[in-house]
Every structure is written in structure tokens, then in C-alpha cells.
Amino acid sequence: MRLLKKLIIIGLVVGTMMGIVACSSEGASNNTKENTTLNISAAASLQEAMVELEEKFKEIEPNVKLQVNLGSSGALQQQIEEGAPCDVFISAGEKQMNALEEKGLLLEGTNKTLLTNELVLVESEGTEIKDLDKLTTYDINKIAIGEPESVPAGKYAKEVLDNTNLYDKVKDKLVLAKDVKEVLAWVQQGNADVGFVYLSDAFAAKGIKVALTTDEDIHSAINYPIAVLKESKNQNKAKAFEDFLLSDDGQAILENYGFKKAN
């Protein structure tokens, strides 16, 4: 009888220990899921939209955290080439994405067009621009654009000035910014009379107004490509984020910030 009681007690102890181990393993598994982080390198013009996109994606993937790195597309491209951690890249220009594609850094089949945008000329308070020719007058002293070599918005702006034969007339007035958000800030602060930014940047910006929208036939198409990096350690989650941005929900949020659906 005593032997039977001992065996029962031993059985209960073993069962309890196994339960504790199982719970510990489950907890460890859950903690691992919660610690999944996606590094997102995105064009600076997506700054406001990314806040809401992250909140919505959290509803779909509650165990995934987004670490968003914003900057000019050229600077982000260079960081990725130099080995900076990145799971998903969203560029404001195709040039930067194509460069990474050519170097074999993108996961096959994930390079897609996410959205489009428009290039507008914004003016500071007290400035009145009716057409681009006004840029050549004495009323305009400083014209802000992104650095054309690294900032897609700057590249498009230079194309506009080149194709309207205005570049040589206004080049001494140009002030070059590190990204499109800096262009906007300079105009808002009155440090530049006008600046070329995306419509999405001017969408809800204070202290400026849109003077005019540039014609699409005087600059390259403004497409924002997205892709998953081949070196991503979380490719499935990265692809899930890309799919979300391309979904109706993701596109609706982007449209709310002045972006347009890709054709």
C-alpha cells in the first residue's frame, strides 16, 4: 500500500513538472513571436502615412514591430548596399530600386510599384506664383529642391526646369536639400520662397500653399516601388507587410495622405 502511495505521489510530481515545462516553452514561443521586428527603409515623403499604416498592420500582425528608417531614397539605397539591416525598402524613385535589383539584393518577385505621386510647387505665405516663368523674376530669390542625385523629388524638379528651359535662368537661386521634407520645412520657415515637393507632402502642411501642379509630360513618371530584401531574416513577415500595403486597406490609407494608386 505504501509503495502504491509513493508511486502516485511521484506520478503527480512528474506531471506537475511537465506542465510547468510546457507552459514555460509556450511562453518562450510567444515571447519570440512578440520580438519579431521588421526594418522598413522608406522615402521621407511617407513619414505621416507610415504612422497609420503601422497601426493598421499591428491589427493584422500583432506580434510584429516595425522599425521605420526614413530618409532620401538615395541615402537609403546606399545604406542598404553598405549592409544596413533592412527587410523592406520603399523608394520614391525607380532608379534607386533598380540599382539594388541589378546588384542582386532584392528577393525575386517582390519588386512592385506601390503607388504614384504628383510634383507640385509650394510657396511661402506672401508669395504669389501663377506660372513657372515667375521663378525667373526678382520676386523669387530662393528655390528649394532636393539634391537631384540622391533625392527623387529633386531629380523630377530639375527635369521640370530643364524641359521648360528655365534651369540656366534660375540655377543660382537653387538651394539643395537632403530630402523632400527639408524642402518643405525651408518654405514653411520662409528660408525659401518656393520649393518643389510631392502633393502628399503638401497635403496637410501648414504655412504653405500649392502654387501649381507640374505637368506630367515634363518630368519622369513618379512611381514608388517596394521590395523585400534578399538578406531579410523575416521574409514571410516582410512579404506580409508588402501585401498589406498593396491591399485595399493599405491603399486607402495611402490615398488619405495624398498618394495615388499605381496603374
Short mmCIF file of C-alpha atoms in Angstrom, two decimals:
data_model
loop_
_atom_site.label_atom_id
_atom_site.label_comp_id
_atom_site.label_asym_id
_atom_site.label_seq_id
_atom_site.Cartn_x
_atom_site.Cartn_y
_atom_site.Cartn_z
CA MET A 1 0.00 0.00 0.00
CA ARG A 2 2.84 2.36 0.96
CA LEU A 3 4.59 1.59 -2.34
CA LEU A 4 1.41 2.41 -4.26
CA LYS A 5 1.08 5.77 -2.45
CA LYS A 6 4.70 6.62 -3.24
CA LEU A 7 4.17 5.82 -6.91
CA ILE A 8 1.05 8.02 -7.02
CA ILE A 9 2.93 10.93 -5.38
CA ILE A 10 5.85 10.54 -7.77
CA GLY A 11 3.40 10.49 -10.70
CA LEU A 12 1.76 13.72 -9.52
CA VAL A 13 5.13 15.45 -9.09
CA VAL A 14 6.30 14.40 -12.56
CA GLY A 15 3.02 15.51 -14.12
CA THR A 16 3.25 18.90 -12.44
CA MET A 17 6.85 19.38 -13.59
CA MET A 18 5.93 18.51 -17.18
CA GLY A 19 3.11 21.03 -17.06
CA ILE A 20 5.48 23.75 -15.84
CA VAL A 21 7.99 22.93 -18.62
CA ALA A 22 5.22 23.00 -21.24
CA CYS A 23 3.95 26.39 -20.02
CA SER A 24 7.49 27.75 -19.99
CA SER A 25 8.05 26.55 -23.55
CA GLU A 26 4.79 28.10 -24.70
CA GLY A 27 5.68 31.37 -23.00
CA ALA A 28 9.10 31.38 -24.65
CA SER A 29 7.47 30.73 -28.01
CA ASN A 30 5.06 33.62 -27.52
CA ASN A 31 7.87 35.94 -26.47
CA THR A 32 9.78 35.03 -29.61
CA LYS A 33 6.79 35.99 -31.74
CA GLU A 34 6.39 39.30 -29.93
CA ASN A 35 10.01 40.17 -30.58
CA THR A 36 9.77 39.92 -34.37
CA THR A 37 10.95 43.24 -35.79
CA LEU A 38 10.80 44.36 -39.41
CA ASN A 39 13.25 47.04 -40.51
CA ILE A 40 11.50 49.29 -43.03
CA SER A 41 13.53 51.79 -45.07
CA ALA A 42 11.07 54.27 -46.57
CA ALA A 43 11.22 57.51 -48.52
CA ALA A 44 10.83 60.56 -46.28
CA SER A 45 7.61 61.57 -48.03
CA LEU A 46 5.90 58.57 -46.42
CA GLN A 47 6.54 59.84 -42.88
CA GLU A 48 2.96 60.73 -41.91
CA ALA A 49 1.33 57.80 -43.69
CA MET A 50 3.66 55.26 -42.05
CA VAL A 51 2.27 56.04 -38.60
CA GLU A 52 -1.25 54.98 -39.57
CA LEU A 53 -0.02 52.09 -41.72
CA GLU A 54 1.91 50.69 -38.77
CA GLU A 55 -1.15 50.91 -36.51
CA LYS A 56 -3.32 49.08 -39.06
CA PHE A 57 -0.71 46.39 -39.73
CA LYS A 58 -0.49 45.78 -35.98
CA GLU A 59 -4.12 44.63 -36.11
CA ILE A 60 -3.16 42.01 -38.71
CA GLU A 61 0.21 41.01 -37.24
CA PRO A 62 0.09 41.88 -33.51
CA ASN A 63 3.42 40.18 -32.85
CA VAL A 64 5.35 42.20 -35.41
CA LYS A 65 7.01 45.53 -34.64
CA LEU A 66 8.05 47.93 -37.40
CA GLN A 67 11.33 49.80 -37.11
CA VAL A 68 10.97 52.58 -39.70
CA ASN A 69 14.01 54.34 -41.14
CA LEU A 70 13.02 57.44 -43.15
CA GLY A 71 15.28 59.37 -45.49
CA SER A 72 16.06 60.26 -49.07
CA SER A 73 15.79 57.27 -51.38
CA GLY A 74 19.41 57.67 -52.48
CA ALA A 75 20.71 57.69 -48.91
CA LEU A 76 18.61 54.65 -48.02
CA GLN A 77 19.86 52.81 -51.09
CA GLN A 78 23.45 53.48 -50.05
CA GLN A 79 22.78 52.29 -46.51
CA ILE A 80 21.33 49.03 -47.81
CA GLU A 81 24.29 48.49 -50.13
CA GLU A 82 26.61 49.00 -47.17
CA GLY A 83 24.84 46.30 -45.17
CA ALA A 84 22.38 48.23 -43.01
CA PRO A 85 19.58 45.97 -41.71
CA CYS A 86 16.54 46.22 -43.97
CA ASP A 87 13.64 43.88 -44.61
CA VAL A 88 11.52 46.12 -46.86
CA PHE A 89 12.58 49.09 -48.99
CA ILE A 90 10.12 51.71 -50.29
CA SER A 91 11.72 54.18 -52.68
CA ALA A 92 10.31 57.40 -54.13
CA GLY A 93 12.12 56.65 -57.39
CA GLU A 94 12.74 53.65 -59.61
CA LYS A 95 16.42 54.50 -60.09
CA GLN A 96 17.34 53.51 -56.53
CA MET A 97 15.32 50.30 -56.56
CA ASN A 98 16.68 49.29 -59.95
CA ALA A 99 20.23 49.75 -58.66
CA LEU A 100 19.56 47.27 -55.85
CA GLU A 101 17.89 44.89 -58.29
CA GLU A 102 20.94 44.95 -60.55
CA LYS A 103 23.16 44.07 -57.60
CA GLY A 104 21.00 41.06 -56.75
CA LEU A 105 19.92 42.42 -53.36
CA LEU A 106 16.15 42.07 -53.81
CA LEU A 107 14.05 38.98 -53.17
CA GLU A 108 12.83 37.68 -56.52
CA GLY A 109 9.26 38.58 -57.41
CA THR A 110 8.82 41.26 -54.72
CA ASN A 111 9.83 44.40 -56.69
CA LYS A 112 6.46 46.04 -57.37
CA THR A 113 5.02 49.52 -57.90
CA LEU A 114 3.32 50.57 -54.68
CA LEU A 115 1.88 53.98 -55.57
CA THR A 116 2.31 57.16 -57.60
CA ASN A 117 2.55 60.84 -56.71
CA GLU A 118 2.46 64.33 -58.23
CA LEU A 119 5.12 67.03 -58.14
CA VAL A 120 3.88 70.44 -57.01
CA LEU A 121 5.41 73.85 -56.45
CA VAL A 122 4.63 75.20 -52.99
CA GLU A 123 5.02 78.82 -51.97
CA SER A 124 5.52 80.54 -48.63
CA GLU A 125 2.96 82.95 -47.25
CA GLY A 126 3.00 86.25 -49.11
CA THR A 127 4.40 84.75 -52.32
CA GLU A 128 2.24 84.60 -55.44
CA ILE A 129 3.20 82.24 -58.28
CA LYS A 130 0.91 81.92 -61.28
CA ASP A 131 3.27 80.01 -63.58
CA LEU A 132 6.82 78.68 -63.68
CA ASP A 133 8.12 81.73 -65.57
CA LYS A 134 7.64 83.73 -62.38
CA LEU A 135 10.64 81.84 -60.96
CA THR A 136 12.96 83.93 -63.15
CA THR A 137 11.78 87.28 -61.72
CA TYR A 138 13.29 89.33 -58.90
CA ASP A 139 10.33 88.41 -56.70
CA ILE A 140 11.83 84.94 -56.21
CA ASN A 141 15.21 84.75 -54.51
CA LYS A 142 15.45 81.12 -53.34
CA ILE A 143 14.01 77.97 -54.90
CA ALA A 144 14.32 74.82 -52.78
CA ILE A 145 14.66 71.40 -54.39
CA GLY A 146 16.01 68.06 -53.24
CA GLU A 147 19.57 67.14 -54.22
CA PRO A 148 18.89 65.73 -57.74
CA GLU A 149 21.45 62.92 -57.46
CA SER A 150 20.03 61.40 -54.28
CA VAL A 151 16.51 62.78 -53.86
CA PRO A 152 13.97 61.66 -56.48
CA ALA A 153 11.81 64.77 -55.95
CA GLY A 154 14.89 66.85 -56.72
CA LYS A 155 15.53 64.84 -59.87
CA TYR A 156 11.96 65.43 -61.04
CA ALA A 157 12.24 69.14 -60.21
CA LYS A 158 15.40 69.51 -62.26
CA GLU A 159 13.71 67.71 -65.17
CA VAL A 160 10.87 70.27 -64.97
CA LEU A 161 13.32 73.16 -65.05
CA ASP A 162 15.34 71.59 -67.87
CA ASN A 163 12.30 70.78 -70.00
CA THR A 164 10.87 74.28 -69.63
CA ASN A 165 14.23 75.89 -70.45
CA LEU A 166 14.34 77.56 -67.05
CA TYR A 167 17.24 75.79 -65.37
CA ASP A 168 20.04 78.08 -66.61
CA LYS A 169 17.96 81.11 -65.69
CA VAL A 170 17.29 80.04 -62.09
CA LYS A 171 20.21 77.77 -61.17
CA ASP A 172 21.81 80.46 -58.99
CA LYS A 173 18.62 80.64 -56.93
CA LEU A 174 18.51 76.91 -56.18
CA VAL A 175 19.10 75.65 -52.65
CA LEU A 176 19.54 71.89 -52.37
CA ALA A 177 18.00 69.87 -49.54
CA LYS A 178 18.88 66.41 -48.21
CA ASP A 179 15.28 65.19 -48.66
CA VAL A 180 11.83 66.43 -49.64
CA LYS A 181 10.81 67.11 -46.02
CA GLU A 182 13.66 69.59 -45.70
CA VAL A 183 12.45 71.38 -48.83
CA LEU A 184 9.01 71.70 -47.28
CA ALA A 185 10.43 72.95 -43.98
CA TRP A 186 12.51 75.65 -45.68
CA VAL A 187 9.44 77.03 -47.44
CA GLN A 188 7.33 76.83 -44.27
CA GLN A 189 10.00 78.73 -42.33
CA GLY A 190 10.42 81.35 -45.04
CA ASN A 191 14.01 80.31 -45.77
CA ALA A 192 12.98 79.67 -49.39
CA ASP A 193 10.30 81.46 -51.39
CA VAL A 194 9.16 78.33 -53.18
CA GLY A 195 10.01 74.64 -53.35
CA PHE A 196 9.25 71.52 -55.36
CA VAL A 197 7.68 68.76 -53.25
CA TYR A 198 5.21 65.93 -53.70
CA LEU A 199 1.50 66.57 -53.47
CA SER A 200 1.40 64.18 -50.49
CA ASP A 201 3.89 66.41 -48.61
CA ALA A 202 1.76 69.50 -49.15
CA PHE A 203 -1.48 67.65 -48.45
CA ALA A 204 -1.95 68.84 -44.86
CA ALA A 205 1.12 71.05 -44.40
CA LYS A 206 0.71 74.38 -42.64
CA GLY A 207 2.36 77.67 -43.56
CA ILE A 208 2.46 76.97 -47.29
CA LYS A 209 0.09 76.64 -50.21
CA VAL A 210 0.28 74.81 -53.51
CA ALA A 211 1.04 77.30 -56.25
CA LEU A 212 0.77 74.86 -59.14
CA THR A 213 0.97 71.19 -60.12
CA THR A 214 3.61 70.35 -62.70
CA ASP A 215 2.55 68.74 -65.95
CA GLU A 216 3.24 65.01 -66.07
CA ASP A 217 4.79 65.28 -69.53
CA ILE A 218 7.70 67.46 -68.34
CA HIS A 219 9.14 65.01 -65.83
CA SER A 220 9.58 61.26 -65.41
CA ALA A 221 6.70 59.20 -64.04
CA ILE A 222 6.66 59.43 -60.23
CA ASN A 223 6.40 55.80 -59.15
CA TYR A 224 7.17 54.44 -55.70
CA PRO A 225 8.49 50.85 -55.90
CA ILE A 226 8.54 48.46 -52.95
CA ALA A 227 10.56 45.27 -52.49
CA VAL A 228 11.69 42.75 -49.88
CA LEU A 229 15.44 42.41 -49.39
CA LYS A 230 17.01 39.04 -50.12
CA GLU A 231 19.02 39.21 -46.89
CA SER A 232 15.89 39.67 -44.77
CA LYS A 233 15.73 37.19 -41.89
CA ASN A 234 11.95 37.62 -41.76
CA GLN A 235 10.99 37.21 -45.40
CA ASN A 236 7.49 35.84 -44.75
CA LYS A 237 6.56 38.71 -42.44
CA ALA A 238 8.19 41.19 -44.82
CA LYS A 239 6.11 39.86 -47.70
CA ALA A 240 3.02 40.05 -45.48
CA PHE A 241 3.74 43.76 -44.91
CA GLU A 242 4.22 44.33 -48.63
CA ASP A 243 0.94 42.53 -49.36
CA PHE A 244 -0.81 44.71 -46.78
CA LEU A 245 0.44 47.93 -48.38
CA LEU A 246 -0.77 46.71 -51.77
CA SER A 247 -4.16 45.66 -50.37
CA ASP A 248 -7.31 47.79 -50.48
CA ASP A 249 -6.84 48.72 -46.81
CA GLY A 250 -3.24 49.80 -47.30
CA GLN A 251 -4.01 51.72 -50.48
CA ALA A 252 -6.94 53.51 -48.84
CA ILE A 253 -4.66 54.79 -46.07
CA LEU A 254 -2.08 55.98 -48.60
CA GLU A 255 -4.76 57.80 -50.59
CA ASN A 256 -5.80 59.61 -47.43
CA TYR A 257 -2.33 61.18 -47.38
CA GLY A 258 -2.39 62.41 -50.98
CA PHE A 259 -0.83 59.43 -52.74
CA LYS A 260 -2.39 57.75 -55.75
CA LYS A 261 -2.88 54.12 -56.71
CA ALA A 262 -0.45 52.70 -59.23
CA ASN A 263 -1.96 51.92 -62.62
#
